[in-house]
mmCIF file with all atom_site columns, C-alpha atoms in Angstrom:
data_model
loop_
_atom_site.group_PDB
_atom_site.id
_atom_site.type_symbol
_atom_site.label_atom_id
_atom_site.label_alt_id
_atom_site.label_comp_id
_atom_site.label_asym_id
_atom_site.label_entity_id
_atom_site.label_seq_id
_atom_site.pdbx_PDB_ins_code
_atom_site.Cartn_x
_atom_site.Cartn_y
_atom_site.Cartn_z
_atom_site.occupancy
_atom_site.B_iso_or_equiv
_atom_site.pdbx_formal_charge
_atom_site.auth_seq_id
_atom_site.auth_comp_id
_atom_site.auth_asym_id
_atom_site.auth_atom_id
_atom_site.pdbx_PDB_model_num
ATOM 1   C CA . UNK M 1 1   ? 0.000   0.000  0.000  1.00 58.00 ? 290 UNK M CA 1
ATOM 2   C CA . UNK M 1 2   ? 1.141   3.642  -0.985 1.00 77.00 ? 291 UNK M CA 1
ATOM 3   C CA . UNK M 1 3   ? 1.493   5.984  1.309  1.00 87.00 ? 292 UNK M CA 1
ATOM 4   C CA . UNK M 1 4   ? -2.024  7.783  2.183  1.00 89.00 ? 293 UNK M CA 1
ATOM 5   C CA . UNK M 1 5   ? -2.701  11.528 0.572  1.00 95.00 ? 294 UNK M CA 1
ATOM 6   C CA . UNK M 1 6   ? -3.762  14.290 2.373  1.00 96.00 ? 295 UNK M CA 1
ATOM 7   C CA . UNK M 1 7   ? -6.798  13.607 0.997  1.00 97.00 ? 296 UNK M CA 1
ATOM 8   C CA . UNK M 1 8   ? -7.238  9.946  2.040  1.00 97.00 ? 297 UNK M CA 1
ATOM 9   C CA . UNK M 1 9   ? -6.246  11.566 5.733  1.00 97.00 ? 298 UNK M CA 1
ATOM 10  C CA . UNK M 1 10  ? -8.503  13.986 5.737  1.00 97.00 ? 299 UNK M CA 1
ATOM 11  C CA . UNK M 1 11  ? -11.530 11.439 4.864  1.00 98.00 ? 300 UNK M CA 1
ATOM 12  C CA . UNK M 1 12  ? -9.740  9.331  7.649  1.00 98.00 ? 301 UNK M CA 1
ATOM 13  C CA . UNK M 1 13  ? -10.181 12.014 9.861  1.00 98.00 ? 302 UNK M CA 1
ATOM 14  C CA . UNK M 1 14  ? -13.483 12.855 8.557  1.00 98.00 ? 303 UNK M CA 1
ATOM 15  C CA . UNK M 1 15  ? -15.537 9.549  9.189  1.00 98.00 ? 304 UNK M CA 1
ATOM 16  C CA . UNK M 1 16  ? -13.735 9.235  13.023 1.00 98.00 ? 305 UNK M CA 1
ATOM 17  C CA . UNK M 1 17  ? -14.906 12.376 13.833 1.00 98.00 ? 306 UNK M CA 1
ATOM 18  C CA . UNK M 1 18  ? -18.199 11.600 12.542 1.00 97.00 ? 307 UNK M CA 1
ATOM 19  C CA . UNK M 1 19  ? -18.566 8.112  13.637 1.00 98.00 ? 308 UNK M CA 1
ATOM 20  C CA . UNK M 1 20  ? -17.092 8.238  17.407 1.00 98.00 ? 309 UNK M CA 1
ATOM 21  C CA . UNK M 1 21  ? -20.226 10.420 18.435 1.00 98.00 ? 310 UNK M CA 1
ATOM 22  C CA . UNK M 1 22  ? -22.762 8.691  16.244 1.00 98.00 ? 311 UNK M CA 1
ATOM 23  C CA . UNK M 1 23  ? -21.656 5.146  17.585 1.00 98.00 ? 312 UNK M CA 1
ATOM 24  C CA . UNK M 1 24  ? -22.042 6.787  20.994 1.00 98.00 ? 313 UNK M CA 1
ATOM 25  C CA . UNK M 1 25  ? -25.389 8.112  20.583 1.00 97.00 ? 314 UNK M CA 1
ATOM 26  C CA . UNK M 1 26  ? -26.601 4.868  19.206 1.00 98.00 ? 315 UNK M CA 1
ATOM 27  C CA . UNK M 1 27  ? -25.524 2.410  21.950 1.00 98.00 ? 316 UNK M CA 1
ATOM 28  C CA . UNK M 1 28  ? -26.917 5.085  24.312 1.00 98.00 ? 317 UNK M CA 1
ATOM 29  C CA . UNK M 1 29  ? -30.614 4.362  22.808 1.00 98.00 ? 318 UNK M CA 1
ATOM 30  C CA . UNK M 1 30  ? -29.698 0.453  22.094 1.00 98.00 ? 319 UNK M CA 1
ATOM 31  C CA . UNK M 1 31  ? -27.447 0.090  25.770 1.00 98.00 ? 320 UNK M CA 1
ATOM 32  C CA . UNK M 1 32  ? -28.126 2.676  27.829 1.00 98.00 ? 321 UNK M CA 1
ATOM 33  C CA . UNK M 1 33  ? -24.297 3.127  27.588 1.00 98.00 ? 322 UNK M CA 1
ATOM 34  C CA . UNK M 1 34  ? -22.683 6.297  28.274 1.00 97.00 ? 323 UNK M CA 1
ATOM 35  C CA . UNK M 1 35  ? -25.892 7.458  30.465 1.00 97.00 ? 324 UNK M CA 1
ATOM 36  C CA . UNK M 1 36  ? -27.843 6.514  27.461 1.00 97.00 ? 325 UNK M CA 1
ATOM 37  C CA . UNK M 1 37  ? -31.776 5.500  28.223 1.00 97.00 ? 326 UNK M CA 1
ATOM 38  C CA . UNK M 1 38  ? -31.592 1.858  26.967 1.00 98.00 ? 327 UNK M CA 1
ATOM 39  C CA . UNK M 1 39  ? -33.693 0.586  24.604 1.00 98.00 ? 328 UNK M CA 1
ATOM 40  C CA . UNK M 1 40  ? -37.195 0.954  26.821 1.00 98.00 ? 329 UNK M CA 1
ATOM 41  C CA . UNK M 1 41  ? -36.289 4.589  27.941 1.00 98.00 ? 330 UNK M CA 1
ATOM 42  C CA . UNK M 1 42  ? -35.880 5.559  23.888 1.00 98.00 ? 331 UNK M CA 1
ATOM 43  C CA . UNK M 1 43  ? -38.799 3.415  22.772 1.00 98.00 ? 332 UNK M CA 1
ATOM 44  C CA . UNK M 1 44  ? -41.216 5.703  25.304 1.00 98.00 ? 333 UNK M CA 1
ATOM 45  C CA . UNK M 1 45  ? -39.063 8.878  23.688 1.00 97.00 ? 334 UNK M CA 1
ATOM 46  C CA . UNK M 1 46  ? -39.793 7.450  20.106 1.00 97.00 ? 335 UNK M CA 1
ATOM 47  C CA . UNK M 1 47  ? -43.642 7.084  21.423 1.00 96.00 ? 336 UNK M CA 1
ATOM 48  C CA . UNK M 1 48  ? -43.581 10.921 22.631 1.00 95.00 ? 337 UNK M CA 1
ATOM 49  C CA . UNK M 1 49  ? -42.460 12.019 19.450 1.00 95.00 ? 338 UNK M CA 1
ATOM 50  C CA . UNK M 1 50  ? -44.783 10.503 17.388 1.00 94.00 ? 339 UNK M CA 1
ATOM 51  C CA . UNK M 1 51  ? -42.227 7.389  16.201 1.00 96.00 ? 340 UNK M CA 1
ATOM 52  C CA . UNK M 1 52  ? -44.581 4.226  16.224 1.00 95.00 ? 341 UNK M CA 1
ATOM 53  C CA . UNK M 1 53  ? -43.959 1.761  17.148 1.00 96.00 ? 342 UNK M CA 1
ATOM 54  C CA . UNK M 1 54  ? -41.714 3.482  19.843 1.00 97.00 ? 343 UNK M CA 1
ATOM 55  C CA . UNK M 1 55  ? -39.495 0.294  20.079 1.00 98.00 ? 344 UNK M CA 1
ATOM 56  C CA . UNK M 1 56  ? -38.874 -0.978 16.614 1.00 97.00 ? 345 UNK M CA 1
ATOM 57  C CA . UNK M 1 57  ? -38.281 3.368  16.234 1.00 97.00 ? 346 UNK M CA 1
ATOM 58  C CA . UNK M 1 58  ? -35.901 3.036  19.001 1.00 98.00 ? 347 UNK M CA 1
ATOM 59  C CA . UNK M 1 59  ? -33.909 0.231  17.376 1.00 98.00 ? 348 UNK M CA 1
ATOM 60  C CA . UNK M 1 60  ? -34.212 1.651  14.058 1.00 98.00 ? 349 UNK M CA 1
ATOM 61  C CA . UNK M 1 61  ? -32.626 4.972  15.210 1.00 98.00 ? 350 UNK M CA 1
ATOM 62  C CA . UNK M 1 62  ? -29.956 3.339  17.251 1.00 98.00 ? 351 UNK M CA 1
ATOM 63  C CA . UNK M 1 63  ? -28.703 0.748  14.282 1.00 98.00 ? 352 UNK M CA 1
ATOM 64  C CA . UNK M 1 64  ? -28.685 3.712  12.173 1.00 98.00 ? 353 UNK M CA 1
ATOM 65  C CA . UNK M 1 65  ? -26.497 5.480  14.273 1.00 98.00 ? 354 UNK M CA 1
ATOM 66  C CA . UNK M 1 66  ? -24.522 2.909  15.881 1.00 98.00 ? 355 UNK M CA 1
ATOM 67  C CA . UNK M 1 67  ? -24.377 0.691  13.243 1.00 98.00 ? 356 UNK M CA 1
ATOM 68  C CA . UNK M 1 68  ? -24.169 3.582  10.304 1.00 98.00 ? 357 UNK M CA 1
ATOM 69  C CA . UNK M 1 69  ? -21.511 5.361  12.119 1.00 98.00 ? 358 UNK M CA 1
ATOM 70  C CA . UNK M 1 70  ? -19.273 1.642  12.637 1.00 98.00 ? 359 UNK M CA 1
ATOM 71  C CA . UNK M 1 71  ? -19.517 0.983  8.880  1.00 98.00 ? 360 UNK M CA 1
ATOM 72  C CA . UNK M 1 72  ? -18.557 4.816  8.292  1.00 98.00 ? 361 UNK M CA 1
ATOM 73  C CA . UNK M 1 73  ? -15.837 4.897  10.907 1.00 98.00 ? 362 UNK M CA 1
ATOM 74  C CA . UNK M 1 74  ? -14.342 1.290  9.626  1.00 98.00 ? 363 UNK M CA 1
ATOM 75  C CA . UNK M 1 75  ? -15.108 2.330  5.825  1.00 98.00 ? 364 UNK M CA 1
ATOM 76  C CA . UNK M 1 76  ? -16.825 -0.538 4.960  1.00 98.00 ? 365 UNK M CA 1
ATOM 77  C CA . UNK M 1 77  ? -19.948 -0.615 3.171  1.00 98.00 ? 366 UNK M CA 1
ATOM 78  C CA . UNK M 1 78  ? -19.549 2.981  3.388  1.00 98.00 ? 367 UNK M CA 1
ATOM 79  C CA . UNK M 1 79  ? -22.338 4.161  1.146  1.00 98.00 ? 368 UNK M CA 1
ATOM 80  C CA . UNK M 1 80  ? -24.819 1.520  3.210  1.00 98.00 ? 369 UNK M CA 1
ATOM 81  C CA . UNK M 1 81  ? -23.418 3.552  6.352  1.00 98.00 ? 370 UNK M CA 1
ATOM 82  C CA . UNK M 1 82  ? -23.451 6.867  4.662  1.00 98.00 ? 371 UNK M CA 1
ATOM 83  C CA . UNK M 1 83  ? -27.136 6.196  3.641  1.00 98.00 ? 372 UNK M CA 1
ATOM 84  C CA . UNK M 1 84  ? -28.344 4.854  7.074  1.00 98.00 ? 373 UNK M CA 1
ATOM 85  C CA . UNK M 1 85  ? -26.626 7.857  9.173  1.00 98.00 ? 374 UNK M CA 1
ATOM 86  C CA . UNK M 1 86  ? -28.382 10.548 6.414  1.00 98.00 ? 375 UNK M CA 1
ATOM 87  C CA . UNK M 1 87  ? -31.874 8.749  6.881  1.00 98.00 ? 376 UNK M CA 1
ATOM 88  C CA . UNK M 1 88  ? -31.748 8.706  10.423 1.00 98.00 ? 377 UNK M CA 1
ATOM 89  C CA . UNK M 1 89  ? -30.485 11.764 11.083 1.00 98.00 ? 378 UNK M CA 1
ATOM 90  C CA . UNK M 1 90  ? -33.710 13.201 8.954  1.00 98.00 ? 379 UNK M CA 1
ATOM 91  C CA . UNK M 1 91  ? -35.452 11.593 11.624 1.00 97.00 ? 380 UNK M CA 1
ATOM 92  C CA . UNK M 1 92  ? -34.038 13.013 14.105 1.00 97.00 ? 381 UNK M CA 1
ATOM 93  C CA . UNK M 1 93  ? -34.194 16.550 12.296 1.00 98.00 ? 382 UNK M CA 1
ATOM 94  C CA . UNK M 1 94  ? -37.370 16.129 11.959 1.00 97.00 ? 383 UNK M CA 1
ATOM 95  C CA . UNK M 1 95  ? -38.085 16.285 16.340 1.00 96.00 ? 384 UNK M CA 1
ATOM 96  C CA . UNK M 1 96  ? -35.984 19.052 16.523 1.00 97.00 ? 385 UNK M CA 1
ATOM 97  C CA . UNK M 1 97  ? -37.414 21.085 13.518 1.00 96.00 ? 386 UNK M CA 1
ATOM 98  C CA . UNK M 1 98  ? -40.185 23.010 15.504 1.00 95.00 ? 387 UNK M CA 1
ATOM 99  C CA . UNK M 1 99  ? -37.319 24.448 17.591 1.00 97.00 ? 388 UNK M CA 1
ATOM 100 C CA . UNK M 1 100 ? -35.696 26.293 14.519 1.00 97.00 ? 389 UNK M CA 1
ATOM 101 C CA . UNK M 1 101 ? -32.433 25.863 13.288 1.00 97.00 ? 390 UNK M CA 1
ATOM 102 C CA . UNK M 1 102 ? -29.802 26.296 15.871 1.00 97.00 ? 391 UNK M CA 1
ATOM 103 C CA . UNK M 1 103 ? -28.418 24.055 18.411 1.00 96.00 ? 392 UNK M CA 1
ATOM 104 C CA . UNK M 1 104 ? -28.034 26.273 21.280 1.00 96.00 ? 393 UNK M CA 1
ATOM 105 C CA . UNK M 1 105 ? -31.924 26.540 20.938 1.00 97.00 ? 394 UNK M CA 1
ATOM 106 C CA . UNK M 1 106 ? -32.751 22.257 20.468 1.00 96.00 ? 395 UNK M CA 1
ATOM 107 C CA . UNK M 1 107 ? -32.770 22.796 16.783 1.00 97.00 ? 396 UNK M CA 1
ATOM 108 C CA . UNK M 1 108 ? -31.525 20.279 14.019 1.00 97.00 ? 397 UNK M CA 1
ATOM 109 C CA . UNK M 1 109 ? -27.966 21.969 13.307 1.00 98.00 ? 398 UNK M CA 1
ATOM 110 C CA . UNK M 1 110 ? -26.214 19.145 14.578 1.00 97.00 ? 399 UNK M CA 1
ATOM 111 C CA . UNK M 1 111 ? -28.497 16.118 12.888 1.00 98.00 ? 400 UNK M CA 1
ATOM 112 C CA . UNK M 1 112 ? -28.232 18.324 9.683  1.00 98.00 ? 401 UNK M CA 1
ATOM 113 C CA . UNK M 1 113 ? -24.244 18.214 9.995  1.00 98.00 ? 402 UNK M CA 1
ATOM 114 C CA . UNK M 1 114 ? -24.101 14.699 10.876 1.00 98.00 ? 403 UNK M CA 1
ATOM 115 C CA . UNK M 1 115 ? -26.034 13.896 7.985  1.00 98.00 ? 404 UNK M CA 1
ATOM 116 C CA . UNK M 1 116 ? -24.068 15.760 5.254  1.00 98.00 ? 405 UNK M CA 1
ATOM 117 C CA . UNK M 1 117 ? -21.091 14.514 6.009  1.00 98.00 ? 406 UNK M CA 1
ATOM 118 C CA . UNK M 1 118 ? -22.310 11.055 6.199  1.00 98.00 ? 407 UNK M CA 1
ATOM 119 C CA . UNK M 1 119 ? -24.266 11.344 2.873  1.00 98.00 ? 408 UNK M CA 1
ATOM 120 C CA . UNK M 1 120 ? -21.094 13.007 1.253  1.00 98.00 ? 409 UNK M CA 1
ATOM 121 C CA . UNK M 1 121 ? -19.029 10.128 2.437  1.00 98.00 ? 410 UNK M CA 1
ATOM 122 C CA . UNK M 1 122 ? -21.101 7.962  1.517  1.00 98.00 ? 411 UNK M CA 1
ATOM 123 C CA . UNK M 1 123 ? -21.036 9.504  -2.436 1.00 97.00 ? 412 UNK M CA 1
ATOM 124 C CA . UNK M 1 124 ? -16.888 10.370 -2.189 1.00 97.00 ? 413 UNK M CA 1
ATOM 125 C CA . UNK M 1 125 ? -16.095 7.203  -0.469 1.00 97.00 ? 414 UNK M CA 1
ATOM 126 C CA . UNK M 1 126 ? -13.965 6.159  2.578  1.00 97.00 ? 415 UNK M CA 1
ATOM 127 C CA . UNK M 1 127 ? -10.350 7.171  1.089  1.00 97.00 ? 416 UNK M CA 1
ATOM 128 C CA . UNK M 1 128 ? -7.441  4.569  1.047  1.00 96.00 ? 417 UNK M CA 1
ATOM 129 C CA . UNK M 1 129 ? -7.198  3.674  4.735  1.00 97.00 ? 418 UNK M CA 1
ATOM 130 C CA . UNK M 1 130 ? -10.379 1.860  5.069  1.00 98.00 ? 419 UNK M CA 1
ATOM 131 C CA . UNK M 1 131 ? -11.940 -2.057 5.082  1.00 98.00 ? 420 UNK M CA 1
ATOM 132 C CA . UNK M 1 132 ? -13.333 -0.595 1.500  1.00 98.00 ? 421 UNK M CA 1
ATOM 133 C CA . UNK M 1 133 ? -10.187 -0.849 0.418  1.00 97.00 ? 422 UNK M CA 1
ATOM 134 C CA . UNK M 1 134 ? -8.569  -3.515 1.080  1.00 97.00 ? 423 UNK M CA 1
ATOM 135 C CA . UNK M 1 135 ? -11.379 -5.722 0.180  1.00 97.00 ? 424 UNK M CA 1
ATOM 136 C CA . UNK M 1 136 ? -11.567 -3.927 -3.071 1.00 97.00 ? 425 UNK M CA 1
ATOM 137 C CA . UNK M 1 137 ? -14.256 -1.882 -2.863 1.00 96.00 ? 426 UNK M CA 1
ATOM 138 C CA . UNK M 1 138 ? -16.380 -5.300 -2.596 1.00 97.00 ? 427 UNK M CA 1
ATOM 139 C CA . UNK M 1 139 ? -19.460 -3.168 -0.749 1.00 96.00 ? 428 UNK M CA 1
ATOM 140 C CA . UNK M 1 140 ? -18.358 0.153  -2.289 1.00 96.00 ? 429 UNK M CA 1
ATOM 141 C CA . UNK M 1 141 ? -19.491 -0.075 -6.060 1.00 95.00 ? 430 UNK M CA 1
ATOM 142 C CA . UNK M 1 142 ? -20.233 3.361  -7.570 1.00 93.00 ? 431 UNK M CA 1
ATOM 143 C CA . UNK M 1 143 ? -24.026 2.379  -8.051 1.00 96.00 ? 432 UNK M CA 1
ATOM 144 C CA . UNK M 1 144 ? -24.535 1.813  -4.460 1.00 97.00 ? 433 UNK M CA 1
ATOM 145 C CA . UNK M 1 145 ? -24.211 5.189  -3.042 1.00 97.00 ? 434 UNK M CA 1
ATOM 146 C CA . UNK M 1 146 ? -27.146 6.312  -5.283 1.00 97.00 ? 435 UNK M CA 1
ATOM 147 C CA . UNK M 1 147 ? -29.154 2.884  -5.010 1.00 97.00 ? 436 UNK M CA 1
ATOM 148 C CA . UNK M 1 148 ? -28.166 3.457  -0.501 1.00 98.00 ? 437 UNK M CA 1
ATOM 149 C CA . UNK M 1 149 ? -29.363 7.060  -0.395 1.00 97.00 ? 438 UNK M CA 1
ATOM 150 C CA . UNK M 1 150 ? -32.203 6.843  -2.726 1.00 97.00 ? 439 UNK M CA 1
ATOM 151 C CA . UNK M 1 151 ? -33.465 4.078  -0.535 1.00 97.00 ? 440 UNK M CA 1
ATOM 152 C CA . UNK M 1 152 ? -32.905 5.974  3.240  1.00 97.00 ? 441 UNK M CA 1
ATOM 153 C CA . UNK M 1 153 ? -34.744 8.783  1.749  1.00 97.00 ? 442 UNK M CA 1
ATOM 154 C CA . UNK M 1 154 ? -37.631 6.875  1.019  1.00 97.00 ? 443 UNK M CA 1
ATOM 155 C CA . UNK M 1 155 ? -37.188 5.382  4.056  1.00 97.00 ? 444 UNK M CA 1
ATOM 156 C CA . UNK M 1 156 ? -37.248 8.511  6.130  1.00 97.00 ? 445 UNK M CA 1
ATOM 157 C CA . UNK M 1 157 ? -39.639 10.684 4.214  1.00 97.00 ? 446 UNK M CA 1
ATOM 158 C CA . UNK M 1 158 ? -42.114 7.363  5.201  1.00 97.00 ? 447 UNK M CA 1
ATOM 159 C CA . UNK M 1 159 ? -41.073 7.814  8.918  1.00 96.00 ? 448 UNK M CA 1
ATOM 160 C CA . UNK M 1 160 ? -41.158 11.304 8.738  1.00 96.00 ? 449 UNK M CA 1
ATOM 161 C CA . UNK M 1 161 ? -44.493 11.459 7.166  1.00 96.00 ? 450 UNK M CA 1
ATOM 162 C CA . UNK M 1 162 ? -46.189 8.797  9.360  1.00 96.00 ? 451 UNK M CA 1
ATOM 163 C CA . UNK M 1 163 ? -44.412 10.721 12.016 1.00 96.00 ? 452 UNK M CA 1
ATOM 164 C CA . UNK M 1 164 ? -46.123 14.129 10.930 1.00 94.00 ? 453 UNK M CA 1
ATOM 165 C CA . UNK M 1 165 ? -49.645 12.664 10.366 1.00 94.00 ? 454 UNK M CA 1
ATOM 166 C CA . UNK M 1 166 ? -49.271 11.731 13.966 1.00 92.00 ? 455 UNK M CA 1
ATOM 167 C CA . UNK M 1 167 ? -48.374 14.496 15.569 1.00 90.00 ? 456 UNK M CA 1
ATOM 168 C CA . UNK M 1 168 ? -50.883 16.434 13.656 1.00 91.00 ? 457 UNK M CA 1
ATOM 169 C CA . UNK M 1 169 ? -53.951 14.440 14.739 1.00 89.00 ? 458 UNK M CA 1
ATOM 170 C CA . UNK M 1 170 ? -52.669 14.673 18.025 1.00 85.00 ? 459 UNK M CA 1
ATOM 171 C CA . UNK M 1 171 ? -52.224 18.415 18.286 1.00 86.00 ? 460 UNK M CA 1
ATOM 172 C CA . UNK M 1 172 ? -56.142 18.346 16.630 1.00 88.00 ? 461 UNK M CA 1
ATOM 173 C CA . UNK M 1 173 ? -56.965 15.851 19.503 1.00 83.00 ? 462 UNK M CA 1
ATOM 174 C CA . UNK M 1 174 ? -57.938 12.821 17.501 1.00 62.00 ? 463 UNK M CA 1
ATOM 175 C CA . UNK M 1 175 ? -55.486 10.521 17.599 1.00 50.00 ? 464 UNK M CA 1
ATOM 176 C CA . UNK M 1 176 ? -57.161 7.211  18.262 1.00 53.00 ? 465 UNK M CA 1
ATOM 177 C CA . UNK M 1 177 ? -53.970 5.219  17.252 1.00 51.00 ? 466 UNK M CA 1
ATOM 178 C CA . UNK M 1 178 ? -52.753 2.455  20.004 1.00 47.00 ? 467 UNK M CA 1
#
């Protein structure tokens, strides 16, 4: 193996930074590691917010992140990680939309940053120094990244929209879902 550019360093770099918080956050809602609320404490969150059902939500949100941000960190199957991180942060954008943009203020900057950069790694790849790599870009095809994030936007716009639909009828007062 050459020696890695500057710019396969700086995508190093890039998915660590990314993925360290994002695995994190996920085994928080899947563990209830690092204070995290476990999986029962985030299913009743996902249930508040209008995620149903709160525990398949709960597990959905914490593969995404957990898992997503593993395959991003490792670069491996990075636009499957790429794709899963975007869609879930949407999800999570979505909660925090009513509070505006900022993050000093509960807003979605953070989810919207996570997201990017996952959805541009998944579509630049992982660089040199990653599991991509050296398995030959096996899980790293250049039609995947489209096929990945075409199908987590689906995917989210679904949750979101179920999600909104919810929320509406309950602000209305007739939500007679169980």
């Amino acid at each position: 193996m050459t020696c890695p550019t500057r710019r396969d360093t700086g995508l190093l770099l890039l998915r660590i930074g990314v993925s360290g918080p994002l695995i994190a956050h996920g085994t928080q809602k899947l563990f209830g590691w690092f204070a995290g609320a476990g999986l029962q404490g985030s299913a009743e969150f996902m249930e508040q917010q209008g995620y149903r059902p709160g525990k398949l939500s709960a597990i959905a949100a914490g593969l995404a992140e957990a898992g997503g941000g593993a395959l991003l960190g490792l670069g491996l199957a990075t636009p499957v990680g790429g794709a899963a991180v975007a869609a879930g942060m949407t999800g999570a954008a979505a909660v925090h939309t009513p509070n505006g943009f900022w993050g000093y203020a509960g807003g979605y900057e953070l989810n919207t940053v996570y997201g990017v950069a996952a959805a541009a790694l998944a579509l630049t790849g992982p660089g040199r120094v990653s599991l991509d790599h050296v398995t030959g870009h096996r899980l790293d095809r250049g039609w995947m990244a489209p096929a990945a994030l075409g199908a987590g936007a689906v995917l989210a716009a679904l949750a979101v929209g179920a999600r909104q639909v919810r929320t509406r009828r309950t602000r209305e007062g007739s939500d007679t879902e169980s």
